[in-house]
């Protein structure tokens, strides 16, 4: 039977399991196995509307606001692929703090409403554009961004091939969804902006979160002396397992003084995730020529610029979204090499179902004591 006739006669259903085998398409009262659906270009994770338009489940936002504006919808049109783009069937999507700022309407680049949040994902390539050369249908991949900074909280995401990279089977799909914003931000901060060198002393303030654990792994692989902070014993253990040479609790009184006394020196590079709280103290712990990299900030900061003068130090901002195509290619090549070499190991804190998306957006901002990455399960592998 031709694909055209199959499409005319059938309607896609959610997977039905019979004796452990997934059957997904009902045709004239009979179920077609999932494997056959793929062979005929039908997909078990989409449905066909009355007008033969492929639809999917997705989280959508129709108005900016709190977590309550996140809604799970099941008749969202699957995006079309342009010549330099890739359509990925999403298994897991990564959740990042920046997505809460966008959802609230408090970000410099806001998508048009309604939109699907998210830019990080892991899954399988379902379709490629005519100009895509280095990827093919069926490839196991991770998505590290999209041109619109949105789209991954869905069963399918479309992205320029610049942001799509092969996912080595050494990592799980959950870990693949944890690579994008965390590891690429950490790499840009440490390597492209701070130009960290082997032997330098690096402080990662708030090292138990997703970007922090990534920064610890990259700095350690580079050959730096790595110091990390966390707010709980569990978080400190995570930082140690990621490779930090020294770990301190940033909730303890005078921990900055304890770090300097323990090391006997200041820092060449500081990766700062909460500049509104820590920046003033950071500037009192600098070596000559030090660089303070602002990765995160949730308010204004009071500093004394004189602390920068004698060491001729600098404060620099980091924004992943402004990266050039060449920078994306470099970052991707480095992260893929790190996966293959064994030193890129994303830490998963918790997995949420799509129905719990409002909870994960609350938790990523308000939970105390970060311990790695939060991810959404979108579909089965």
Coordinates of C-alpha atoms in Angstrom, one line a residue:
X1 CA 0.0 0.0 0.0
X2 CA 1.3 3.5 -0.9
X3 CA 2.3 6.1 1.7
X4 CA -0.4 8.4 0.2
X5 CA -3.1 5.8 0.7
X6 CA -1.9 5.1 4.2
X7 CA -2.0 8.8 5.1
X8 CA -5.5 9.0 3.7
X9 CA -6.9 6.0 5.5
X10 CA -5.1 6.2 8.8
X11 CA -5.1 8.4 11.9
X12 CA -2.1 8.5 14.2
X13 CA -2.7 7.3 17.8
X14 CA -0.7 7.4 21.0
X15 CA 1.4 4.2 21.3
X16 CA -0.6 1.1 22.3
X17 CA 1.4 -1.8 23.6
X18 CA 0.4 -5.4 22.9
X19 CA 2.6 -8.1 24.4
X20 CA 5.3 -5.5 24.9
X21 CA 5.3 -4.4 21.2
X22 CA 4.3 -0.8 20.4
X23 CA 1.4 -0.5 17.9
X24 CA 0.7 3.0 16.9
X25 CA -1.4 3.4 13.8
X26 CA -4.9 2.1 13.3
X27 CA -5.7 1.2 9.7
X28 CA -9.2 -0.3 8.8
X29 CA -9.6 -1.5 12.4
X30 CA -6.1 -3.0 12.7
X31 CA -3.0 -1.8 14.5
X32 CA 0.3 -1.3 12.6
X33 CA 3.5 -1.9 14.6
X34 CA 5.7 1.1 15.3
X35 CA 8.5 -0.2 13.1
X36 CA 6.2 -0.3 10.1
X37 CA 5.0 3.2 10.8
X38 CA 8.5 4.5 10.6
X39 CA 9.1 2.6 7.4
X40 CA 6.1 4.3 5.8
X41 CA 7.2 7.8 7.1
X42 CA 4.4 7.7 9.7
X43 CA 5.5 8.6 13.2
X44 CA 4.2 7.2 16.4
X45 CA 4.6 10.5 18.3
X46 CA 2.5 12.6 15.9
X47 CA -1.2 12.7 14.8
X48 CA -2.7 13.7 11.5
X49 CA -5.3 16.4 11.6
X50 CA -8.4 16.4 9.3
X51 CA -6.3 18.4 6.9
X52 CA -3.4 16.0 6.9
X53 CA -1.2 18.4 9.0
X54 CA 1.1 16.7 11.4
X55 CA 0.5 17.7 15.0
X56 CA 2.3 17.0 18.3
X57 CA 2.2 17.5 22.0
X58 CA 4.0 20.6 23.2
X59 CA 4.1 23.0 26.1
X60 CA 2.9 26.5 25.0
X61 CA 2.8 30.0 26.4
X62 CA 0.0 32.3 25.2
X63 CA 0.8 35.2 27.6
X64 CA 3.8 36.1 29.6
X65 CA 3.6 35.5 33.4
X66 CA 4.3 33.0 36.1
X67 CA 4.6 29.2 35.8
X68 CA 0.8 28.9 35.5
X69 CA 1.0 30.2 31.9
X70 CA 2.7 27.0 30.8
X71 CA 0.1 24.6 29.2
X72 CA 0.4 21.2 27.7
X73 CA -1.4 21.0 24.4
X74 CA -1.8 18.0 22.1
X75 CA -2.7 19.5 18.7
X76 CA 0.3 21.7 18.0
X77 CA 1.5 21.8 14.4
X78 CA 4.9 20.2 13.8
X79 CA 7.3 22.9 12.5
X80 CA 8.4 22.9 8.9
X81 CA 12.1 22.4 8.0
X82 CA 14.0 24.9 5.9
X83 CA 17.0 24.0 3.8
X84 CA 19.6 24.4 6.5
X85 CA 17.5 23.0 9.4
X86 CA 16.9 19.7 11.1
X87 CA 13.7 18.3 12.7
X88 CA 14.5 16.3 15.8
X89 CA 12.1 14.0 17.6
X90 CA 12.7 15.0 21.2
X91 CA 13.2 12.4 23.9
X92 CA 14.3 14.8 26.7
X93 CA 14.4 18.6 26.9
X94 CA 16.7 20.5 29.2
X95 CA 15.3 23.2 31.5
X96 CA 17.3 26.4 32.1
X97 CA 16.7 29.4 34.3
X98 CA 16.7 31.7 31.3
X99 CA 13.5 30.0 30.1
X100 CA 11.7 31.4 33.3
X101 CA 12.9 34.9 32.5
X102 CA 11.6 34.6 28.9
X103 CA 8.3 33.2 30.2
X104 CA 7.9 36.2 32.5
X105 CA 8.6 38.6 29.6
X106 CA 11.8 39.8 31.4
X107 CA 14.4 38.9 28.8
X108 CA 16.0 41.1 26.1
X109 CA 14.9 38.9 23.2
X110 CA 11.3 37.7 23.5
X111 CA 9.6 35.3 21.1
X112 CA 6.3 36.0 19.5
X113 CA 3.3 34.7 21.4
X114 CA 2.2 31.9 21.5
X115 CA 5.5 30.1 21.7
X116 CA 7.0 26.8 22.9
X117 CA 9.8 27.3 25.6
X118 CA 13.2 25.7 25.6
X119 CA 16.3 25.4 23.4
X120 CA 18.0 22.3 24.7
X121 CA 17.0 18.7 23.7
X122 CA 18.2 15.2 22.9
X123 CA 16.6 12.8 20.5
X124 CA 16.7 11.5 16.9
X125 CA 16.8 13.3 13.6
X126 CA 13.4 12.9 11.9
X127 CA 14.0 15.1 8.8
X128 CA 16.7 17.3 7.3
X129 CA 16.7 20.2 5.0
X130 CA 18.2 20.0 1.5
X131 CA 21.4 21.9 2.5
X132 CA 22.2 19.8 5.5
X133 CA 25.3 17.7 4.8
X134 CA 26.8 16.4 8.0
X135 CA 23.7 14.9 9.6
X136 CA 21.2 12.3 8.5
X137 CA 17.8 10.9 9.4
X138 CA 18.0 8.6 12.4
X139 CA 21.1 10.1 13.9
X140 CA 21.2 10.3 17.7
X141 CA 21.8 14.0 18.5
X142 CA 21.6 16.8 21.0
X143 CA 20.3 20.3 20.3
X144 CA 22.2 23.1 21.9
X145 CA 20.0 26.0 20.8
X146 CA 17.6 27.3 18.3
X147 CA 17.5 30.5 16.3
X148 CA 14.4 31.6 18.1
X149 CA 15.7 30.6 21.6
X150 CA 12.5 28.4 21.9
X151 CA 10.9 25.2 20.8
X152 CA 12.3 22.2 22.7
X153 CA 9.5 21.6 25.2
X154 CA 7.7 19.5 22.4
X155 CA 7.8 16.2 20.7
X156 CA 9.5 17.8 17.8
X157 CA 11.9 20.7 17.6
X158 CA 13.3 22.4 14.5
X159 CA 16.8 23.9 14.7
X160 CA 19.5 25.2 12.4
X161 CA 22.1 22.6 11.8
X162 CA 24.6 24.9 13.5
X163 CA 23.1 23.9 16.9
X164 CA 22.7 20.2 16.3
X165 CA 25.5 17.8 17.2
X166 CA 26.0 14.0 17.3
X167 CA 25.3 12.4 20.7
X168 CA 27.8 9.7 21.6
X169 CA 26.2 6.6 23.1
X170 CA 28.4 7.0 26.2
X171 CA 25.9 9.6 27.4
X172 CA 22.2 9.0 28.1
X173 CA 19.4 11.0 26.4
X174 CA 18.9 12.8 29.7
X175 CA 22.5 13.8 29.7
X176 CA 22.3 14.9 26.1
X177 CA 19.5 17.3 26.9
X178 CA 21.8 18.7 29.6
X179 CA 24.6 19.8 27.3
X180 CA 23.4 22.9 25.5
X181 CA 23.1 26.0 27.7
X182 CA 25.2 24.6 30.6
X183 CA 28.3 23.3 28.8
X184 CA 28.3 25.9 26.0
X185 CA 27.9 28.8 28.4
X186 CA 30.7 27.4 30.6
X187 CA 33.0 26.9 27.6
X188 CA 32.3 30.4 26.3
X189 CA 32.9 31.9 29.8
X190 CA 36.1 30.0 30.5
X191 CA 37.7 29.6 27.1
X192 CA 36.4 32.2 24.7
X193 CA 35.9 35.1 27.0
X194 CA 38.2 34.6 30.0
X195 CA 40.9 32.8 27.9
X196 CA 41.7 30.6 30.9
X197 CA 45.1 29.0 30.8
X198 CA 46.4 25.7 32.3
X199 CA 47.8 26.3 35.8
X200 CA 45.5 29.3 36.6
X201 CA 43.4 29.3 39.7
X202 CA 39.6 29.3 38.9
X203 CA 36.8 29.9 41.3
X204 CA 33.3 28.7 40.2
X205 CA 30.8 30.4 42.5
X206 CA 27.7 28.2 42.7
X207 CA 29.4 25.2 41.2
X208 CA 26.7 22.6 41.9
X209 CA 24.2 23.8 39.3
X210 CA 24.1 22.8 35.7
X211 CA 26.4 25.5 34.4
X212 CA 28.6 25.2 37.5
X213 CA 29.2 21.5 37.2
X214 CA 30.0 22.0 33.5
X215 CA 32.5 24.7 34.3
X216 CA 34.2 22.5 36.9
X217 CA 34.6 19.7 34.3
X218 CA 35.9 22.0 31.6
X219 CA 38.3 23.9 33.9
X220 CA 39.7 20.6 35.3
X221 CA 40.2 19.1 31.9
X222 CA 42.0 22.3 30.9
X223 CA 44.5 21.9 33.7
X224 CA 43.4 24.7 36.0
X225 CA 43.3 24.5 39.7
X226 CA 39.5 24.4 40.3
X227 CA 37.8 25.8 43.4
X228 CA 34.0 25.4 43.7
X229 CA 31.3 26.5 46.1
X230 CA 27.9 25.1 46.9
X231 CA 25.3 25.7 49.6
X232 CA 24.7 22.2 50.9
X233 CA 26.7 19.1 51.8
X234 CA 25.0 17.2 48.9
X235 CA 25.9 20.0 46.5
X236 CA 29.5 20.0 47.7
X237 CA 29.7 16.3 47.1
X238 CA 28.5 16.8 43.5
X239 CA 31.2 19.5 42.9
X240 CA 33.9 17.2 44.2
X241 CA 32.8 14.3 42.0
X242 CA 32.9 16.7 39.0
X243 CA 36.6 17.2 39.7
X244 CA 37.0 20.3 41.8
X245 CA 40.3 20.4 43.8
X246 CA 38.8 22.4 46.6
X247 CA 35.1 22.9 47.7
X248 CA 33.7 25.3 50.1
X249 CA 30.2 26.0 51.5
X250 CA 29.1 29.5 50.5
X251 CA 26.5 29.6 53.2
X252 CA 29.2 29.5 55.9
X253 CA 30.3 32.7 57.5
X254 CA 33.5 34.2 56.2
X255 CA 34.0 31.4 53.6
X256 CA 35.8 33.9 51.3
X257 CA 38.5 34.4 53.9
X258 CA 38.8 30.7 54.5
X259 CA 39.3 30.1 50.7
X260 CA 42.1 32.6 50.5
X261 CA 43.8 31.3 53.6
X262 CA 43.5 27.7 52.4
X263 CA 44.9 28.5 48.9
X264 CA 47.4 31.1 50.0
X265 CA 46.5 33.1 46.9
X266 CA 43.6 34.8 45.0
X267 CA 41.9 33.8 41.8
X268 CA 42.8 34.3 38.1
X269 CA 39.3 33.6 36.9
X270 CA 35.9 33.7 38.7
X271 CA 32.8 32.3 37.1
X272 CA 30.0 34.2 38.8
X273 CA 26.3 32.9 38.8
X274 CA 24.8 35.4 41.2
X275 CA 26.6 38.7 40.7
X276 CA 24.0 40.8 42.6
X277 CA 25.0 38.9 45.8
X278 CA 28.7 37.9 45.3
X279 CA 30.3 40.5 43.0
X280 CA 31.5 42.8 45.7
X281 CA 33.3 40.0 47.5
X282 CA 34.7 38.6 44.3
X283 CA 36.6 41.8 43.6
X284 CA 38.4 41.4 46.9
X285 CA 39.9 38.0 45.9
X286 CA 41.6 38.8 42.6
X287 CA 45.2 38.2 41.4
X288 CA 46.9 40.5 38.9
X289 CA 45.1 40.5 35.6
X290 CA 42.1 38.5 36.9
X291 CA 38.9 38.2 35.0
X292 CA 35.5 38.0 36.6
X293 CA 32.9 36.4 34.3
X294 CA 29.3 37.3 34.9
X295 CA 27.2 34.3 33.9
X296 CA 24.1 35.1 36.1
X297 CA 22.6 38.0 37.9
X298 CA 19.2 38.6 39.5
X299 CA 19.4 42.2 40.5
X300 CA 21.7 45.2 41.0
X301 CA 25.2 45.0 42.6
X302 CA 27.2 47.4 44.7
X303 CA 30.9 47.3 44.1
X304 CA 34.0 49.4 44.8
X305 CA 35.8 49.8 41.4
X306 CA 39.0 50.5 43.3
X307 CA 39.4 46.8 43.8
X308 CA 39.9 46.4 40.1
X309 CA 42.6 49.1 39.8
X310 CA 45.7 47.7 41.5
X311 CA 45.4 44.2 40.0
X312 CA 44.3 45.7 36.7
X313 CA 41.5 43.2 36.7
X314 CA 38.3 43.2 34.7
X315 CA 34.6 42.2 34.8
X316 CA 33.2 40.7 31.7
X317 CA 29.7 39.6 30.7
X318 CA 28.8 36.3 29.1
X319 CA 25.8 35.8 26.8
X320 CA 25.5 32.6 24.9
X321 CA 22.9 34.0 22.6
X322 CA 25.3 36.5 21.0
X323 CA 27.7 33.7 19.9
X324 CA 28.7 33.7 16.2
X325 CA 28.3 30.7 14.0
X326 CA 32.1 30.1 14.2
X327 CA 31.9 30.2 18.0
X328 CA 29.1 27.7 18.0
X329 CA 31.1 25.4 15.8
X330 CA 34.1 25.7 18.0
X331 CA 32.1 25.1 21.2
X332 CA 30.3 22.1 19.7
X333 CA 33.5 20.5 18.5
X334 CA 35.1 20.9 21.9
X335 CA 32.1 19.5 23.8
X336 CA 31.7 16.6 21.4
X337 CA 35.5 15.8 21.8
X338 CA 35.1 16.0 25.6
X339 CA 32.2 13.5 25.5
X340 CA 34.4 11.1 23.4
X341 CA 37.4 11.6 25.7
X342 CA 35.3 11.0 28.8
X343 CA 35.5 14.3 30.7
X344 CA 32.1 15.7 29.8
X345 CA 29.6 14.1 32.2
X346 CA 26.4 16.1 32.8
X347 CA 24.9 15.7 36.2
X348 CA 21.1 15.0 36.4
X349 CA 19.3 16.3 39.4
X350 CA 15.7 15.4 38.6
X351 CA 13.5 14.3 35.7
X352 CA 9.9 15.7 35.3
X353 CA 7.1 14.7 33.0
X354 CA 5.6 17.2 30.6
X355 CA 2.5 17.5 32.9
X356 CA 4.8 18.8 35.6
X357 CA 6.3 21.7 33.6
X358 CA 4.8 24.3 35.9
X359 CA 6.6 22.6 38.9
X360 CA 10.0 22.4 37.2
X361 CA 9.8 26.1 36.4
X362 CA 9.1 26.8 40.0
X363 CA 11.8 24.5 41.3
X364 CA 14.6 25.7 39.0
X365 CA 14.3 29.2 40.6
X366 CA 13.2 28.5 44.2
X367 CA 14.7 25.2 45.2
X368 CA 17.6 25.4 47.7
X369 CA 20.8 23.7 47.0
X370 CA 21.3 22.9 43.3
X371 CA 22.6 19.5 42.4
X372 CA 22.8 19.4 38.6
X373 CA 20.4 19.6 35.8
X374 CA 16.6 19.5 35.6
X375 CA 15.1 17.8 32.5
X376 CA 11.7 17.1 31.0
X377 CA 10.8 13.7 29.7
X378 CA 9.0 14.3 26.3
X379 CA 8.7 10.8 24.9
X380 CA 10.1 7.2 25.0
X381 CA 13.2 6.4 23.1

